[in-house]
CSV table of C-alpha atoms in Angstrom, one decimal:
chain,number,residue,atom,x,y,z
A,1,MET,CA,58.7,55.7,-4.5
A,2,PHE,CA,59.6,53.4,-1.7
A,3,SER,CA,56.3,51.7,-1.8
A,4,MET,CA,56.6,51.2,-5.5
A,5,VAL,CA,60.0,49.5,-5.0
A,6,LEU,CA,58.5,47.2,-2.4
A,7,PHE,CA,55.7,46.2,-4.7
A,8,SER,CA,58.0,45.4,-7.6
A,9,CYS,CA,60.2,43.2,-5.4
A,10,LYS,CA,57.3,41.0,-4.2
A,11,ASP,CA,57.2,37.4,-5.6
A,12,LYS,CA,54.8,36.8,-8.4
A,13,PRO,CA,51.7,34.6,-7.6
A,14,LYS,CA,52.3,31.0,-8.4
A,15,GLN,CA,50.4,29.8,-11.5
A,16,ASP,CA,48.5,26.5,-11.2
A,17,THR,CA,49.6,23.8,-13.6
A,18,ALA,CA,47.3,21.4,-15.3
A,19,ASP,CA,48.4,18.6,-12.9
A,20,ASP,CA,47.6,20.9,-9.8
A,21,ARG,CA,44.1,21.4,-11.1
A,22,LYS,CA,43.4,17.7,-11.9
A,23,TYR,CA,40.5,16.2,-9.9
A,24,VAL,CA,41.4,13.1,-7.9
A,25,LEU,CA,38.6,11.1,-6.3
A,26,PRO,CA,39.0,11.2,-2.5
A,27,ASP,CA,39.5,7.8,-0.8
A,28,SER,CA,36.5,8.4,1.5
A,29,MET,CA,34.2,8.9,-1.5
A,30,LEU,CA,35.8,5.9,-3.4
A,31,LYS,CA,34.8,3.6,-0.6
A,32,THR,CA,31.1,4.4,-1.0
A,33,LEU,CA,31.1,4.8,-4.7
A,34,HIS,CA,29.0,2.4,-6.8
A,35,LEU,CA,30.6,1.4,-10.2
A,36,ASP,CA,28.7,-0.4,-12.9
A,37,THR,CA,29.5,-1.8,-16.3
A,38,VAL,CA,28.0,-1.0,-19.7
A,39,ARG,CA,26.4,-4.3,-20.9
A,40,LEU,CA,23.9,-5.7,-23.3
A,41,ARG,CA,20.4,-6.0,-22.0
A,42,PRO,CA,17.1,-7.2,-23.6
A,43,ASN,CA,15.4,-4.5,-25.6
A,44,VAL,CA,12.1,-3.3,-23.9
A,45,ASP,CA,9.5,-0.8,-24.8
A,46,ALA,CA,8.4,1.2,-21.8
A,47,VAL,CA,5.1,3.2,-21.6
A,48,THR,CA,5.3,5.8,-18.8
A,49,LEU,CA,2.1,6.5,-16.9
A,50,THR,CA,1.1,8.4,-13.8
A,51,GLY,CA,-0.9,6.8,-11.0
A,52,VAL,CA,-1.9,6.9,-7.4
A,53,VAL,CA,-1.5,4.3,-4.6
A,54,ASP,CA,-4.8,2.9,-3.5
A,55,PHE,CA,-6.1,0.4,-0.9
A,56,ASN,CA,-6.5,-3.2,-1.9
A,57,GLN,CA,-10.3,-3.3,-2.0
A,58,ASP,CA,-10.2,-7.1,-1.5
A,59,ASN,CA,-8.6,-6.6,1.9
A,60,MET,CA,-10.6,-3.7,3.2
A,61,VAL,CA,-13.6,-3.8,5.5
A,62,HIS,CA,-16.1,-1.0,6.2
A,63,ILE,CA,-17.7,-1.2,9.7
A,64,TYR,CA,-21.3,0.1,10.0
A,65,PRO,CA,-23.4,0.3,13.1
A,66,LEU,CA,-25.8,-2.6,13.4
A,67,VAL,CA,-27.9,-1.0,16.1
A,68,SER,CA,-28.8,2.6,17.0
A,69,GLY,CA,-27.5,4.2,20.1
A,70,ASN,CA,-24.8,6.2,21.9
A,71,LEU,CA,-21.2,5.4,20.8
A,72,GLN,CA,-18.8,5.4,23.8
A,73,GLY,CA,-15.4,4.1,24.7
A,74,ILE,CA,-13.7,4.5,21.3
A,75,LYS,CA,-10.3,2.8,21.6
A,76,VAL,CA,-8.6,3.6,18.3
A,77,MET,CA,-7.3,6.6,16.4
A,78,LEU,CA,-6.8,7.0,12.6
A,79,GLY,CA,-3.7,5.1,11.5
A,80,ASP,CA,-3.7,2.7,14.4
A,81,TYR,CA,-3.0,-1.0,13.7
A,82,VAL,CA,-5.6,-3.4,15.1
A,83,HIS,CA,-5.8,-7.2,15.3
A,84,ALA,CA,-8.9,-9.2,14.4
A,85,GLY,CA,-11.2,-9.2,17.5
A,86,ASP,CA,-9.8,-6.1,19.1
A,87,VAL,CA,-12.6,-3.9,20.6
A,88,LEU,CA,-13.0,-0.6,18.8
A,89,GLY,CA,-15.8,0.9,20.8
A,90,THR,CA,-19.2,0.3,22.5
A,91,ILE,CA,-22.7,1.3,21.6
A,92,LYS,CA,-25.2,1.7,24.4
A,93,SER,CA,-28.5,0.8,22.7
A,94,THR,CA,-32.1,0.2,23.6
A,95,ASP,CA,-32.1,-2.3,20.7
A,96,VAL,CA,-29.6,-4.4,22.6
A,97,ALA,CA,-31.7,-4.0,25.8
A,98,GLY,CA,-34.6,-5.5,23.8
A,99,MET,CA,-32.3,-8.4,22.7
A,100,SER,CA,-31.2,-9.0,26.3
A,101,SER,CA,-34.8,-9.2,27.4
A,102,SER,CA,-35.6,-11.6,24.6
A,103,LEU,CA,-32.6,-13.7,25.7
A,104,VAL,CA,-33.9,-13.9,29.3
A,105,ASN,CA,-37.4,-14.8,28.1
A,106,ALA,CA,-36.0,-17.5,25.7
A,107,GLN,CA,-33.9,-19.0,28.5
A,108,ALA,CA,-36.8,-19.0,30.9
A,109,ASN,CA,-39.1,-20.6,28.3
A,110,LEU,CA,-36.5,-23.3,27.6
A,111,SER,CA,-36.3,-24.1,31.4
A,112,VAL,CA,-40.1,-24.3,31.6
A,113,THR,CA,-40.4,-26.6,28.5
A,114,LYS,CA,-37.6,-28.8,29.9
A,115,ARG,CA,-39.5,-29.3,33.2
A,116,ALA,CA,-42.7,-29.9,31.3
A,117,LEU,CA,-41.0,-32.5,29.1
A,118,ASP,CA,-39.4,-34.3,32.1
A,119,ALA,CA,-42.9,-34.3,33.8
A,120,ALA,CA,-44.6,-35.7,30.7
A,121,LYS,CA,-42.0,-38.5,30.4
A,122,SER,CA,-42.4,-39.4,34.1
A,123,MET,CA,-46.2,-39.5,33.9
A,124,PHE,CA,-46.1,-41.6,30.7
A,125,GLN,CA,-43.8,-44.1,32.5
A,126,SER,CA,-46.4,-44.2,35.3
A,127,GLY,CA,-49.2,-44.7,32.9
A,128,LEU,CA,-50.8,-41.3,33.8
A,129,ASN,CA,-50.8,-39.8,30.4
A,130,ALA,CA,-50.5,-40.7,26.7
A,131,GLN,CA,-47.4,-40.8,24.5
A,132,THR,CA,-48.9,-37.9,22.5
A,133,ASP,CA,-48.4,-35.7,25.5
A,134,VAL,CA,-44.7,-36.6,25.6
A,135,VAL,CA,-44.4,-35.9,21.8
A,136,SER,CA,-46.1,-32.5,22.3
A,137,ALA,CA,-43.8,-31.6,25.2
A,138,GLU,CA,-40.7,-32.6,23.1
A,139,GLY,CA,-42.0,-30.3,20.3
A,140,ASP,CA,-42.3,-27.4,22.7
A,141,PHE,CA,-38.8,-28.0,24.1
A,142,LYS,CA,-37.2,-28.2,20.7
A,143,GLN,CA,-39.0,-25.0,19.7
A,144,ALA,CA,-37.7,-23.3,22.8
A,145,GLN,CA,-34.2,-24.5,22.0
A,146,ALA,CA,-34.4,-23.1,18.5
A,147,GLU,CA,-35.7,-19.7,19.8
A,148,LEU,CA,-32.8,-19.4,22.3
A,149,ALA,CA,-30.3,-20.2,19.5
A,150,ARG,CA,-31.9,-17.6,17.3
A,151,VAL,CA,-31.8,-14.9,19.9
A,152,LYS,CA,-28.1,-15.7,20.7
A,153,GLN,CA,-27.3,-15.6,17.0
A,154,VAL,CA,-29.0,-12.2,16.6
A,155,MET,CA,-27.1,-10.9,19.6
A,156,GLN,CA,-23.8,-12.2,18.2
A,157,ILE,CA,-24.4,-10.6,14.8
A,158,ASN,CA,-25.2,-7.3,16.5
A,159,GLY,CA,-22.2,-7.5,18.9
A,160,ALA,CA,-24.6,-7.5,21.9
A,161,GLY,CA,-22.8,-7.8,25.2
A,162,SER,CA,-24.1,-7.6,28.7
A,163,GLY,CA,-27.0,-5.2,29.5
A,164,VAL,CA,-27.5,-2.6,26.8
A,165,ASN,CA,-24.0,-2.7,25.2
A,166,SER,CA,-23.2,-3.6,21.6
A,167,ILE,CA,-19.4,-4.3,21.3
A,168,ILE,CA,-17.8,-3.2,18.1
A,169,LYS,CA,-14.8,-5.5,17.2
A,170,ALA,CA,-12.3,-5.4,14.3
A,171,PRO,CA,-13.3,-8.2,11.8
A,172,ILE,CA,-9.8,-8.3,10.3
A,173,SER,CA,-6.2,-7.2,11.2
A,174,GLY,CA,-5.0,-4.0,9.6
A,175,PHE,CA,-4.8,-0.3,9.9
A,176,VAL,CA,-7.7,2.1,10.7
A,177,VAL,CA,-7.7,4.1,7.5
A,178,GLU,CA,-11.0,5.8,8.1
A,179,LYS,CA,-12.7,7.0,11.2
A,180,ASN,CA,-16.0,9.0,11.1
A,181,VAL,CA,-17.2,8.9,14.7
A,182,THR,CA,-16.3,10.5,18.0
A,183,ASN,CA,-17.2,9.5,21.6
A,184,ASN,CA,-20.7,10.2,22.9
A,185,THR,CA,-22.1,10.5,19.3
A,186,TYR,CA,-25.6,9.1,18.7
A,187,ILE,CA,-25.5,6.9,15.6
A,188,ARG,CA,-28.3,5.2,13.7
A,189,SER,CA,-28.2,1.7,12.2
A,190,ASP,CA,-29.4,3.1,8.8
A,191,ASN,CA,-26.4,5.5,8.6
A,192,GLY,CA,-24.8,5.3,5.2
A,193,ASN,CA,-21.3,6.2,6.4
A,194,PRO,CA,-19.0,3.6,8.0
A,195,MET,CA,-17.9,4.2,11.5
A,196,PHE,CA,-14.5,2.8,10.8
A,197,THR,CA,-12.6,1.3,7.8
A,198,ILE,CA,-9.8,-1.2,8.3
A,199,SER,CA,-7.4,-2.1,5.5
A,200,ASP,CA,-4.5,-4.6,5.4
A,201,LEU,CA,-1.8,-2.6,3.7
A,202,LYS,CA,0.5,-5.5,3.2
A,203,ASN,CA,-0.8,-5.5,-0.4
A,204,VAL,CA,-1.8,-2.3,-2.2
A,205,TRP,CA,-3.0,-1.3,-5.7
A,206,VAL,CA,-1.7,1.4,-7.9
A,207,MET,CA,-4.3,2.8,-10.2
A,208,ALA,CA,-2.6,4.2,-13.3
A,209,ASN,CA,-3.9,6.5,-16.0
A,210,VAL,CA,-3.7,5.3,-19.6
A,211,TYR,CA,-4.4,8.0,-22.3
A,212,GLU,CA,-6.0,7.0,-25.6
A,213,SER,CA,-2.7,7.1,-27.5
A,214,SER,CA,-1.2,4.4,-25.2
A,215,ILE,CA,-4.2,2.1,-24.8
A,216,THR,CA,-2.9,-0.4,-27.4
A,217,LYS,CA,0.4,-0.6,-25.6
A,218,VAL,CA,-0.9,-1.7,-22.2
A,219,ARG,CA,-2.1,-5.3,-21.6
A,220,LYS,CA,-3.1,-7.4,-18.6
A,221,GLY,CA,0.0,-9.2,-17.4
A,222,ASP,CA,2.5,-6.6,-18.5
A,223,ARG,CA,5.4,-6.1,-16.2
A,224,ALA,CA,5.2,-2.8,-14.3
A,225,GLU,CA,8.0,-0.8,-12.5
A,226,VAL,CA,6.6,1.8,-10.0
A,227,THR,CA,8.5,4.7,-8.5
A,228,THR,CA,7.4,7.4,-6.1
A,229,LEU,CA,8.6,10.9,-5.0
A,230,SER,CA,9.2,9.5,-1.5
A,231,TYR,CA,11.5,6.8,-2.6
A,232,PRO,CA,13.1,8.0,-5.9
A,233,ASP,CA,15.8,5.4,-5.9
A,234,ARG,CA,13.5,2.4,-5.1
A,235,VAL,CA,11.6,0.5,-7.8
A,236,PHE,CA,8.5,-1.5,-6.8
A,237,ASN,CA,7.9,-4.3,-9.2
A,238,GLY,CA,4.5,-5.7,-10.1
A,239,SER,CA,2.3,-6.5,-13.0
A,240,VAL,CA,-0.9,-5.2,-14.6
A,241,SER,CA,-3.6,-7.3,-12.9
A,242,GLU,CA,-6.7,-5.6,-14.4
A,243,VAL,CA,-7.5,-3.3,-17.3
A,244,MET,CA,-10.7,-1.2,-17.0
A,245,ASN,CA,-11.9,-1.2,-20.5
A,246,VAL,CA,-13.8,2.1,-20.2
A,247,LEU,CA,-12.7,5.7,-20.3
A,248,ASP,CA,-13.4,8.0,-17.4
A,249,PRO,CA,-15.9,10.6,-18.8
A,250,GLN,CA,-14.1,13.5,-17.0
A,251,SER,CA,-10.4,12.8,-17.4
A,252,LYS,CA,-10.7,10.8,-20.7
A,253,VAL,CA,-8.3,8.1,-19.4
A,254,MET,CA,-8.5,4.4,-19.0
A,255,LYS,CA,-7.5,3.0,-15.6
A,256,VAL,CA,-5.3,0.0,-15.1
A,257,LYS,CA,-4.7,-1.7,-11.7
A,258,ILE,CA,-1.2,-2.9,-10.6
A,259,ALA,CA,-1.1,-5.1,-7.5
A,260,LEU,CA,2.0,-4.6,-5.4
A,261,PRO,CA,3.3,-6.3,-2.3
A,262,ASN,CA,3.9,-3.8,0.6
A,263,THR,CA,5.2,-5.8,3.4
A,264,ASP,CA,7.2,-2.9,4.9
A,265,TYR,CA,4.3,-0.5,4.5
A,266,ALA,CA,6.5,1.9,2.4
A,267,LEU,CA,3.6,2.6,0.0
A,268,LYS,CA,0.9,4.8,1.5
A,269,PRO,CA,-2.5,5.3,-0.1
A,270,GLN,CA,-2.8,8.5,-2.2
A,271,MET,CA,1.0,8.6,-2.9
A,272,PHE,CA,1.6,9.8,-6.5
A,273,THR,CA,3.5,7.3,-8.6
A,274,THR,CA,5.3,7.0,-12.0
A,275,VAL,CA,4.6,3.7,-13.7
A,276,ASN,CA,6.7,2.2,-16.5
A,277,ILE,CA,4.8,-0.6,-18.3
A,278,ILE,CA,7.5,-2.9,-19.8
A,279,GLN,CA,7.2,-5.0,-22.9
A,280,ASN,CA,10.0,-7.1,-24.4
A,281,GLU,CA,10.8,-6.2,-28.0
A,282,GLY,CA,13.4,-8.8,-28.7
A,283,GLY,CA,17.1,-8.3,-29.4
A,284,GLN,CA,19.6,-6.5,-27.1
A,285,SER,CA,21.2,-3.1,-26.7
A,286,LEU,CA,23.8,-1.4,-24.6
A,287,ALA,CA,22.3,-0.2,-21.3
A,288,VAL,CA,23.5,1.7,-18.3
A,289,PRO,CA,22.0,2.3,-14.8
A,290,ALA,CA,19.6,5.2,-14.9
A,291,SER,CA,21.5,6.6,-11.9
A,292,ALA,CA,24.7,7.0,-14.0
A,293,LEU,CA,23.1,9.4,-16.4
A,294,ILE,CA,23.6,13.2,-16.1
A,295,PHE,CA,21.5,15.8,-18.1
A,296,ASN,CA,23.3,19.1,-18.5
A,297,ASP,CA,22.7,21.9,-21.1
A,298,SER,CA,20.5,19.8,-23.3
A,299,GLN,CA,23.0,16.9,-23.4
A,300,TYR,CA,23.2,13.5,-21.6
A,301,TYR,CA,26.5,12.6,-20.1
A,302,VAL,CA,28.1,9.7,-18.1
A,303,LEU,CA,31.3,9.5,-16.2
A,304,VAL,CA,33.6,6.8,-17.5
A,305,TYR,CA,35.9,5.6,-14.7
A,306,LYS,CA,39.5,4.6,-15.4
A,307,SER,CA,41.2,5.4,-12.1
A,308,PRO,CA,40.6,7.8,-9.2
A,309,SER,CA,42.6,10.4,-11.1
A,310,ASP,CA,41.2,9.5,-14.6
A,311,ILE,CA,37.4,10.1,-14.8
A,312,ARG,CA,36.2,11.1,-18.2
A,313,ILE,CA,33.0,13.1,-18.9
A,314,THR,CA,31.5,11.3,-21.9
A,315,PRO,CA,28.5,12.6,-23.9
A,316,VAL,CA,26.0,9.9,-24.9
A,317,THR,CA,22.9,9.5,-27.1
A,318,ILE,CA,20.0,7.5,-25.5
A,319,SER,CA,17.4,5.5,-27.3
A,320,GLY,CA,15.1,4.6,-24.4
A,321,THR,CA,14.7,4.3,-20.7
A,322,THR,CA,13.0,2.3,-18.0
A,323,ALA,CA,12.9,2.9,-14.2
A,324,ASN,CA,16.2,1.0,-13.8
A,325,TYR,CA,18.1,1.3,-17.0
A,326,THR,CA,18.8,3.7,-19.9
A,327,TYR,CA,19.5,2.3,-23.4
A,328,ILE,CA,22.5,3.9,-25.1
A,329,LYS,CA,22.5,4.6,-28.9
A,330,SER,CA,26.0,6.0,-29.1
A,331,GLY,CA,29.0,7.2,-27.0
A,332,LEU,CA,29.9,4.0,-25.1
A,333,GLN,CA,31.3,0.5,-25.6
A,334,GLN,CA,30.4,-2.7,-23.9
A,335,GLY,CA,32.5,-3.2,-20.8
A,336,ASP,CA,33.1,0.5,-20.1
A,337,VAL,CA,33.1,1.2,-16.3
A,338,LEU,CA,30.8,4.0,-15.2
A,339,ILE,CA,30.2,5.9,-12.0
A,340,ALA,CA,26.6,5.0,-11.0
A,341,SER,CA,26.3,6.9,-7.7
A,342,GLN,CA,27.0,10.5,-6.8
A,343,ALA,CA,27.6,11.1,-10.5
A,344,LEU,CA,26.2,14.6,-10.5
A,345,MET,CA,28.4,15.8,-7.6
A,346,ILE,CA,31.5,14.4,-9.3
A,347,PHE,CA,30.5,15.9,-12.6
A,348,GLN,CA,30.2,19.4,-11.0
A,349,GLU,CA,33.7,18.9,-9.4
A,350,LEU,CA,35.2,18.0,-12.8
A,351,ASN,CA,33.6,21.1,-14.4
A,352,GLY,CA,34.5,23.4,-11.5
């Protein structure tokens, strides 16, 4: 009985009022929040494709062995950056030994023919031989010069150094994107696989897939907006630089090439991409940043910002989208201020 009296005398729990439950945007979040305005933008038609980042084949070099021999002293690993002229490795080769022998013989022959020419000229001046002897000696000397130049050129082409070594050097600056050899491996000059592949990744290609239903909507020169899983909030802008006018027999798609600058090396070969091909249609429509849009329970919403304590969840109907913007068919007016960052988190707080 006593306990019942105590219970009945306790204060009732305080009921929250509507004002107590009202969400107010914290000052710390407000400082980092990005607000944007609903505005008219040119109408565009966007075709969405999938693609893969690829090397720029125009700035890529495959390095093959020019002589047979034992590969030693490899100085690079896959992914290393090299400068033009850097030594990648050395091949000890009997082919180079033969070239070195030819060089010695050519140098000796040049020395002999030079002495013979000097002697022929001296004897001609003394009247001890004919001018034809001088002409013949000059011919032998020039032939020896040509042979020495040929041997040196062959050695240079084959990277021949001192003794039996062929020096492998990087022909361009770039990243080692392929490496098919290890130290102390015997390689042949007729090997079909490159030892190394070097690519300058400052420019890359995106190879996108165009299905038959979209072929008429993609043309050379069209603007392209490329996004990746690694950088979902970053748009890489380029254009369609080439259209392959054939279908792949296996996948039944047509390939298009999009050339992109990649000065910060953010794009890596084999990254999967989403490509929006943009074509201007004329006219204008209301558009909002794609980051302002929220999709929940089969409905699109945006957050209209009035003040930190007055944020309105507003349903909208969309008419189209690109990588950067979404076109609004109904629900907003030009000049409305929207929350364009952290929208989903604030939406959940408002619905909490």
